[in-house]
C-alpha atoms as one frame of an Amber mdcrd trajectory, in Angstrom:
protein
  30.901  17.556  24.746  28.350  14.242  25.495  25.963  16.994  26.439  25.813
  18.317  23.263  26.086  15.556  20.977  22.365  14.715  23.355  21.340  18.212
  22.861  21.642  18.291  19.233  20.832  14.394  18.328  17.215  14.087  17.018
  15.003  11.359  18.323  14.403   8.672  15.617  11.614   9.540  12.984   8.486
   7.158  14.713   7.224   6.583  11.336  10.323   3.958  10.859   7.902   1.805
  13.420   5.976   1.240  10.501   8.575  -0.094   8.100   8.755  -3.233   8.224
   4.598  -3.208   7.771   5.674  -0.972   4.555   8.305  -3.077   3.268   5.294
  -6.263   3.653   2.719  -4.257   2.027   5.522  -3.312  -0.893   6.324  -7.148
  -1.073   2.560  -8.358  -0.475   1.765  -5.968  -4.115   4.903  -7.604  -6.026
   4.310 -11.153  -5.546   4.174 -12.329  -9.503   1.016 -14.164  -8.753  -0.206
 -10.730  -8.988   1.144  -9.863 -12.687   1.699 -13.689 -13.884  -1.572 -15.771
 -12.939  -3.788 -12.005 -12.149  -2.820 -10.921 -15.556  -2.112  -7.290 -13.984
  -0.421  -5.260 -15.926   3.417  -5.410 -14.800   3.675  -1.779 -15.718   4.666
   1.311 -13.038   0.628   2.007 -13.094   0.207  -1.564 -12.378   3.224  -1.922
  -9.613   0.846   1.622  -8.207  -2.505  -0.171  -8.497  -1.202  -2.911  -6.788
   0.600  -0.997  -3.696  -2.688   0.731  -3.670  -5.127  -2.097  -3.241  -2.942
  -3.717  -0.507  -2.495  -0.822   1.319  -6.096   0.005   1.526  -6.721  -3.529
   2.695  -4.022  -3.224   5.397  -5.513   0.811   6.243  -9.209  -0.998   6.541
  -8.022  -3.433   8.765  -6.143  -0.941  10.877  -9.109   1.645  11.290 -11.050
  -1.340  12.241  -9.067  -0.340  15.652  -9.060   3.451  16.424  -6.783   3.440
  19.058  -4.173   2.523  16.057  -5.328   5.199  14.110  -1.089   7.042  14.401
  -0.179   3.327  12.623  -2.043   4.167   9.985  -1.466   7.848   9.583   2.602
   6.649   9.836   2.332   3.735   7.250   0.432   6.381   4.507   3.211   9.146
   5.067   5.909   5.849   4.145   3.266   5.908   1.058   4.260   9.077   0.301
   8.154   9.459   1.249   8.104   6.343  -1.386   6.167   7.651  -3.854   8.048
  10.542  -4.103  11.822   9.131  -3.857  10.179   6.623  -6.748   9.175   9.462
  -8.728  13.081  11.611  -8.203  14.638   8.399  -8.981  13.027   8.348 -12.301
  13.813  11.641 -13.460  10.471  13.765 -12.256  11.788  17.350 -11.358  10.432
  19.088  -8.295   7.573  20.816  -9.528   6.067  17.674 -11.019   6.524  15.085
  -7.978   3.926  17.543  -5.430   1.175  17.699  -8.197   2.037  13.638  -8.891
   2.086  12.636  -4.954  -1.091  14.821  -5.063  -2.975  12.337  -7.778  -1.383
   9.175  -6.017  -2.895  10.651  -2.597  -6.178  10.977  -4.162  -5.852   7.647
  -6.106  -5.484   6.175  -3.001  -8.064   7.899  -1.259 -10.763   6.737  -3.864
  -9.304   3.543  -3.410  -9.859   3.449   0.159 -13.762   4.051  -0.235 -14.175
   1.628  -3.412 -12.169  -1.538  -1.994 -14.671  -1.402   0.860 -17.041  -3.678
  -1.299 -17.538  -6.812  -0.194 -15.781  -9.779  -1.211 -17.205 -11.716  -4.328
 -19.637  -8.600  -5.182 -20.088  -6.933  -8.539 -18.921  -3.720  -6.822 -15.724
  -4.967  -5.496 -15.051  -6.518  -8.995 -15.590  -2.780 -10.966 -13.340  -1.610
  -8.770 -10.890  -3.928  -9.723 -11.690  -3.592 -13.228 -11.317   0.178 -13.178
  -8.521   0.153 -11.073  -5.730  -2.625 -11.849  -7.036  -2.216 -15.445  -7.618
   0.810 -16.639 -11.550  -0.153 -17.048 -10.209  -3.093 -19.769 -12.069  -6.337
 -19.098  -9.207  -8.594 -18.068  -9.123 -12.072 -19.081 -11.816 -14.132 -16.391
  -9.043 -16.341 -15.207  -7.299 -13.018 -14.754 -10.116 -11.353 -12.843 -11.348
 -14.924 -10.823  -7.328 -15.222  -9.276  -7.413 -11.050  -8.046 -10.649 -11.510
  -6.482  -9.880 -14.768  -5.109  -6.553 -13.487  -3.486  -8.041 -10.276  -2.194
 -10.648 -12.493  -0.332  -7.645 -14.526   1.141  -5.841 -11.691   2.441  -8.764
  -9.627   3.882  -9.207 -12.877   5.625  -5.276 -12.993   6.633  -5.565  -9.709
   7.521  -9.058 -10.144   9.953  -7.400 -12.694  11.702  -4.308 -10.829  12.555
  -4.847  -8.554  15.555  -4.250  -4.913  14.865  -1.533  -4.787  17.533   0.653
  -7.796  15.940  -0.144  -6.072  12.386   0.756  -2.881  12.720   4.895  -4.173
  13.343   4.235  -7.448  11.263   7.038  -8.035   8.980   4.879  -9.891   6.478
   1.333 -10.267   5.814  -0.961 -13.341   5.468  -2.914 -14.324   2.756  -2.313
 -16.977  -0.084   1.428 -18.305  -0.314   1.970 -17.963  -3.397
């Protein structure tokens, strides 16, 4: 009988690696800094825009290593199984959540190439503007606190080694 219980036991799903670096980046976007002193919009679009940005900071830093290219391939699909439960939890039937993941996956993809932007520039600030706001001016205090955090966790996130990252727990950055 042991020989089938290890015949028929599947190996653990190697995405759950990345967990814990999911759970940070789900933690990292929630901080109330975020919504109280950034003035983002504590909305399910905002909660999105926020996941969003801090994943594609934590995806840059990873492809800054190709070897750790599965890490980030793993930590997107935990993007999606999320997304998705998120979306059946609320009451989305089946045939909407695949065209909704669909828009998140592309949301996030044009997220990917517009948070490249440098820290500080005008670029990196219409991005935020378009993004966490829906293209609505936010207040400047608003605007100076999301820039200014984004440029402390890039910074965290340089200084981490992609090894260390990529089963961190928590990410750097301001502690707010």
């Amino acid at each position: 009988m042991f020989s089938l219980r290890k015949l028929f036991k599947s190996d653990p799903d190697p995405r759950e690696a990345r967990r814990p670096l999911w759970n940070a980046v789900v933690a990292a976007a929630r901080a109330p800094h975020w919504y109280a002193q950034g003035s983002v919009p504590d909305t399910l679009d905002g909660r999105f825009d926020m996941i969003s940005l801090v994943m594609a900071l934590v995806l840059h830093r990873i492809d800054d290593e190709p070897a750790h290219g599965l890490a980030g391939v793993q930590l997107t699909e935990l993007f999606v199984n999320d997304m998705d439960g998120q979306m059946r939890q609320i009451g989305f039937g089946d045939m909407v959540v695949g065209k909704q993941v669909g828009r998140m996956m592309s949301a996030l993809g044009g997220r990917l190439g517009a948070y490249r932007a440098a820290d500080g520039s005008d670029e990196l600030r219409g991005a935020l503007v378009r993004n966490l706001w829906r293209g609505n001016e936010p207040g400047e205090a608003g605007l100076a606190h999301v820039m200014a955090e984004v440029t402390a966790l890039r910074a965290a996130l340089a200084a981490t080694p992609v090894a260390d990252l990529i089963v961190a727990d928590h990410l750097g950055g301001s502690a707010r």
